[in-house]
């Protein structure tokens, strides 16, 4: 069953009116891992933010369906509660708010929506312990303020940690690999792989092929200038690694 | 039968109820030498205090409002205020003896319960007079004095007279003069040498009467090496006409002593809150103000610390929240009058629904003071487009060898932060509250847990409906 269907999606920056997405089509079904690659500035983060419902962008055409229903009118929290998760390229710092306090509130909001019982402090802590182990996350990060003073790598791990706790149906990972050294990349990738299930979908956004050595996508798409210009299997990523994005450009220009 | 006073229903303010009971004695409106004499007569004061009051009245009449005072100050009608309202005759040591209706009020405010649970002593003032004061027996045995200020004048006149009015003289400013003339109630604390009061003493101030001025006067003396934490809270009914609260607080922190004074100010939005608070800290002493201003119509208050001898440290943590129709003009003053003194000021302010916050601060270092260190940090958060915040920091640095850091930021509630939190499943409302709680956390965490919870709750009440 398709989890996420993006149909001819157009979006612009609300404030400036600059058009960024110019007709994106993409379908991610349960159990599938998709990668979106593309040069800087091609609109990858914009796409992920629009999927998550950031109002800084205005959808001017097309549709996004999540589990068969349009979510264009849904608030970000409704999308999250339905099982959508975005790991931010640039996670935001929330000074003074403890990581666990925030995550417990978020998890219970999601659980309540799912008709599950809210977790008390004890059960939540048990869950958190389990997930920090999988991700080799330093437990001291839990009591610190959300992302505040975290290193680049710690922020990225914290995103995946949140994903592990919130247990989404579809996760969009926006350049989770950038800022991670090779060891950190491996643990994060292992963590993500451990979370994958036949019911879950994953959309990996990345600039480099590196991440895809650890998390294997079945589908690879190239986003350029706000459009998916090529789609293929894992070999497309390797081809890009060898030839670079430049080789794609003429094909678009000439089409 | 008294006519029902013009109460305003303020859904957001839960403390706006009032008692219908007639006061035992209510001075006529206005402030004259006759009224001062009446107050002094009722209190059976020594002659020197009567003269102190009358002199202060003269000063009050001559003094102008401070030049920075907002035009709002001009709206105060000094002729339309009862300067003395006495509900009951006695300052009791047992809640059983406090008149029922007054005890009910404090019950509603949760004071006797808090006293049982986590306080070393409690004072309760109702309109002009202190109605209850009690301190744990073990502390009393160690010589700690915690009394209503009037009572203290009767029972400990010598130590009282030695310090009273020395830190904030009547001529300090117009409202200090007013308080000196009309003062009634407040707390008197003396902590003997080396005695450490580990859990807080609390005073609660309640205005009940309409068109009333409350002028409590607090004097705290921490003798060498002693320690005490004093907490004050306050509320009032929301009347259609304005009330005036003008307190003076004087604190003496002797060598090696430590005093923390925490305020959770939650007056209703018809109260002018014009307060002078000042402490002097001697060698290696520490004075800390934790000043939370959430209520009132206009607050003008800048707790200050004079660092008189080497090693003294002053700290001011100021938190202000201005909602609709409110102006919080708050901040702090630190005066370095000796070498090797240190200070910190942290100010956090929130404005919403057109509310206005101002940070007003003074940092002064006298000539000849060496090795002075100070950090000042002011953060203002605007919760919507209609609100306002200003910063007026003044620095008077007359010494070369000082290390001073000063930072001030004004920011809006960040869309990025809101989106990040909502993208995890939290509503925008919850997200905004969380961001605000995080913003004030550096100050709230300095309070004992019960007060931190209370303060967070008050902030959340103020936040209700702030977004959307
Ligand atoms: N909020 C915004 N305001 C203005 N321009 C934006 C905004 N978001 C994205 N853009 C612009 O849109 C283009 C695509 O950006 P982005 O989606 O971040 O690309 P990528 O993630 O592929 O590097 C860039 O030119 C970027 O400057
Ligand atoms: Mg990007």
Coordinates of N, CA, C and O in Angstrom, one line a residue, chain A residues 49 52-54 76-77 80-81 85-86 88 92-93 95-97 101-102 105-106 109 147 159 162, chain B residues 414-428 430 434-435 437-439 441-442 460:
Chain A
X49 N 10.4 19.8 4.0 CA 9.7 20.7 4.9 C 8.2 20.8 4.4 O 7.3 20.9 5.3
X52 N 6.3 17.9 5.7 CA 6.1 17.9 7.1 C 5.1 19.1 7.5 O 4.6 19.2 8.6
X53 N 4.8 20.0 6.5 CA 3.8 21.0 6.8 C 4.3 22.4 7.2 O 3.6 23.1 7.9
X54 N 5.6 22.7 6.8 CA 6.1 24.0 7.2 C 5.4 25.1 6.4 O 5.4 25.2 5.2
X76 N 1.1 20.6 11.0 CA 2.3 19.7 11.2 C 2.1 18.6 12.3 O 2.5 17.5 12.1
X77 N 1.4 19.0 13.4 CA 1.3 18.1 14.5 C 0.3 16.9 14.1 O 0.5 15.8 14.5
X80 N 2.3 14.6 12.1 CA 3.2 13.8 12.9 C 2.4 12.7 13.7 O 2.9 11.6 13.8
X81 N 1.3 13.1 14.1 CA 0.5 12.1 14.9 C 0.0 11.0 14.0 O -0.2 9.8 14.5
X85 N 7.4 11.5 10.0 CA 8.5 12.0 10.8 C 9.5 12.6 9.9 O 9.9 12.0 8.9
X86 N 10.0 13.8 10.2 CA 11.1 14.5 9.5 C 12.3 14.7 10.4 O 12.2 15.3 11.4
X88 N 15.4 16.7 10.7 CA 15.8 18.0 10.0 C 17.3 18.0 9.6 O 18.1 17.4 10.3
X92 N 16.7 22.2 15.3 CA 16.5 23.6 15.9 C 16.8 23.4 17.4 O 16.4 22.5 18.1
X93 N 17.5 24.4 17.9 CA 17.8 24.5 19.4 C 16.6 25.1 20.1 O 16.0 26.1 19.7
X95 N 16.3 26.3 23.8 CA 17.0 26.6 25.0 C 16.0 26.4 26.2 O 14.8 26.7 26.2
X96 N 16.5 25.7 27.3 CA 15.8 25.6 28.5 C 14.8 24.5 28.6 O 14.1 24.3 29.6
X97 N 14.5 23.8 27.4 CA 13.6 22.7 27.4 C 14.3 21.4 27.4 O 15.0 21.2 26.4
X101 N 11.9 15.9 28.5 CA 10.6 16.5 28.7 C 9.8 16.7 27.4 O 8.6 16.3 27.3
X102 N 10.5 17.2 26.5 CA 9.9 17.5 25.2 C 9.5 16.2 24.5 O 8.4 16.1 24.0
X105 N 6.4 14.6 26.0 CA 5.2 15.3 25.6 C 4.8 14.9 24.2 O 3.7 14.7 23.9
X106 N 5.8 14.9 23.3 CA 5.6 14.6 21.9 C 5.0 13.1 21.8 O 4.0 12.9 21.1
X109 N 1.5 12.8 23.0 CA 0.6 13.4 22.1 C 0.3 12.4 20.9 O -0.8 12.2 20.5
X147 N 18.8 20.1 21.7 CA 19.8 20.4 20.7 C 20.8 21.6 21.1 O 21.7 21.9 20.3
X159 N 18.1 13.5 16.3 CA 17.0 13.4 15.3 C 16.6 11.9 15.2 O 15.4 11.6 15.3
X162 N 14.9 10.6 18.3 CA 13.5 11.0 18.3 C 12.6 10.1 17.4 O 11.5 9.7 17.8
Chain B
X414 N 10.0 32.2 17.8 CA 10.6 31.8 16.5 C 9.8 30.8 15.8 O 9.3 29.7 16.4
X415 N 9.5 31.1 14.5 CA 8.7 30.1 13.7 C 9.4 28.8 13.5 O 8.8 27.8 13.5
X416 N 10.8 28.9 13.5 CA 11.5 27.6 13.3 C 11.3 26.7 14.5 O 11.2 25.5 14.4
X417 N 11.4 27.3 15.7 CA 11.2 26.5 16.9 C 9.8 26.0 17.0 O 9.6 24.8 17.3
X418 N 8.8 26.8 16.6 CA 7.4 26.3 16.7 C 7.2 25.2 15.7 O 6.6 24.2 16.0
X419 N 7.8 25.3 14.5 CA 7.6 24.3 13.5 C 8.3 23.0 14.0 O 7.8 21.9 13.8
X420 N 9.5 23.1 14.5 CA 10.2 21.9 14.9 C 9.4 21.2 16.0 O 9.3 20.0 15.9
X421 N 8.9 21.9 16.9 CA 8.1 21.2 18.0 C 6.8 20.6 17.5 O 6.4 19.5 17.8
X422 N 6.1 21.4 16.6 CA 4.8 20.9 16.1 C 5.1 19.7 15.2 O 4.3 18.8 15.1
X423 N 6.2 19.7 14.5 CA 6.5 18.6 13.6 C 6.7 17.3 14.4 O 6.8 16.2 13.8
X424 N 6.8 17.4 15.7 CA 6.9 16.2 16.5 C 5.6 15.8 17.2 O 5.6 14.9 18.0
X425 N 4.5 16.5 16.8 CA 3.2 16.1 17.3 C 2.6 17.0 18.4 O 1.5 16.8 18.9
X426 N 3.3 18.1 18.7 CA 2.8 19.0 19.7 C 2.0 20.1 19.0 O 2.3 20.6 18.0
X427 N 0.9 20.5 19.7 CA 0.1 21.6 19.1 C 0.9 22.9 19.2 O 1.8 23.0 20.0
X428 N 0.5 23.9 18.4 CA 1.2 25.2 18.4 C 1.2 25.8 19.8 O 2.2 26.4 20.3
X430 N 0.9 24.3 22.8 CA 1.8 23.6 23.7 C 3.3 23.9 23.3 O 4.1 24.1 24.2
X434 N 6.0 25.7 25.8 CA 7.2 25.0 26.0 C 8.4 25.9 25.7 O 9.4 26.0 26.5
X435 N 8.3 26.7 24.6 CA 9.4 27.6 24.3 C 9.5 28.7 25.4 O 10.6 29.0 25.8
X437 N 8.5 28.5 28.5 CA 9.0 27.9 29.8 C 10.5 27.7 29.7 O 11.2 27.9 30.7
X438 N 11.0 27.3 28.5 CA 12.4 27.2 28.3 C 13.1 28.5 28.4 O 14.2 28.6 29.0
X439 N 12.5 29.5 27.9 CA 13.1 30.9 27.9 C 13.3 31.4 29.4 O 14.3 32.0 29.7
X441 N 13.4 29.5 32.0 CA 14.0 28.4 32.8 C 15.2 28.9 33.7 O 15.3 28.5 34.9
X442 N 16.1 29.7 33.1 CA 17.3 30.0 33.9 C 16.9 30.8 35.2 O 17.6 30.7 36.2
X460 N 1.9 30.0 32.3 CA 1.0 29.3 31.3 C -0.4 29.9 31.3 O -1.0 30.1 30.2

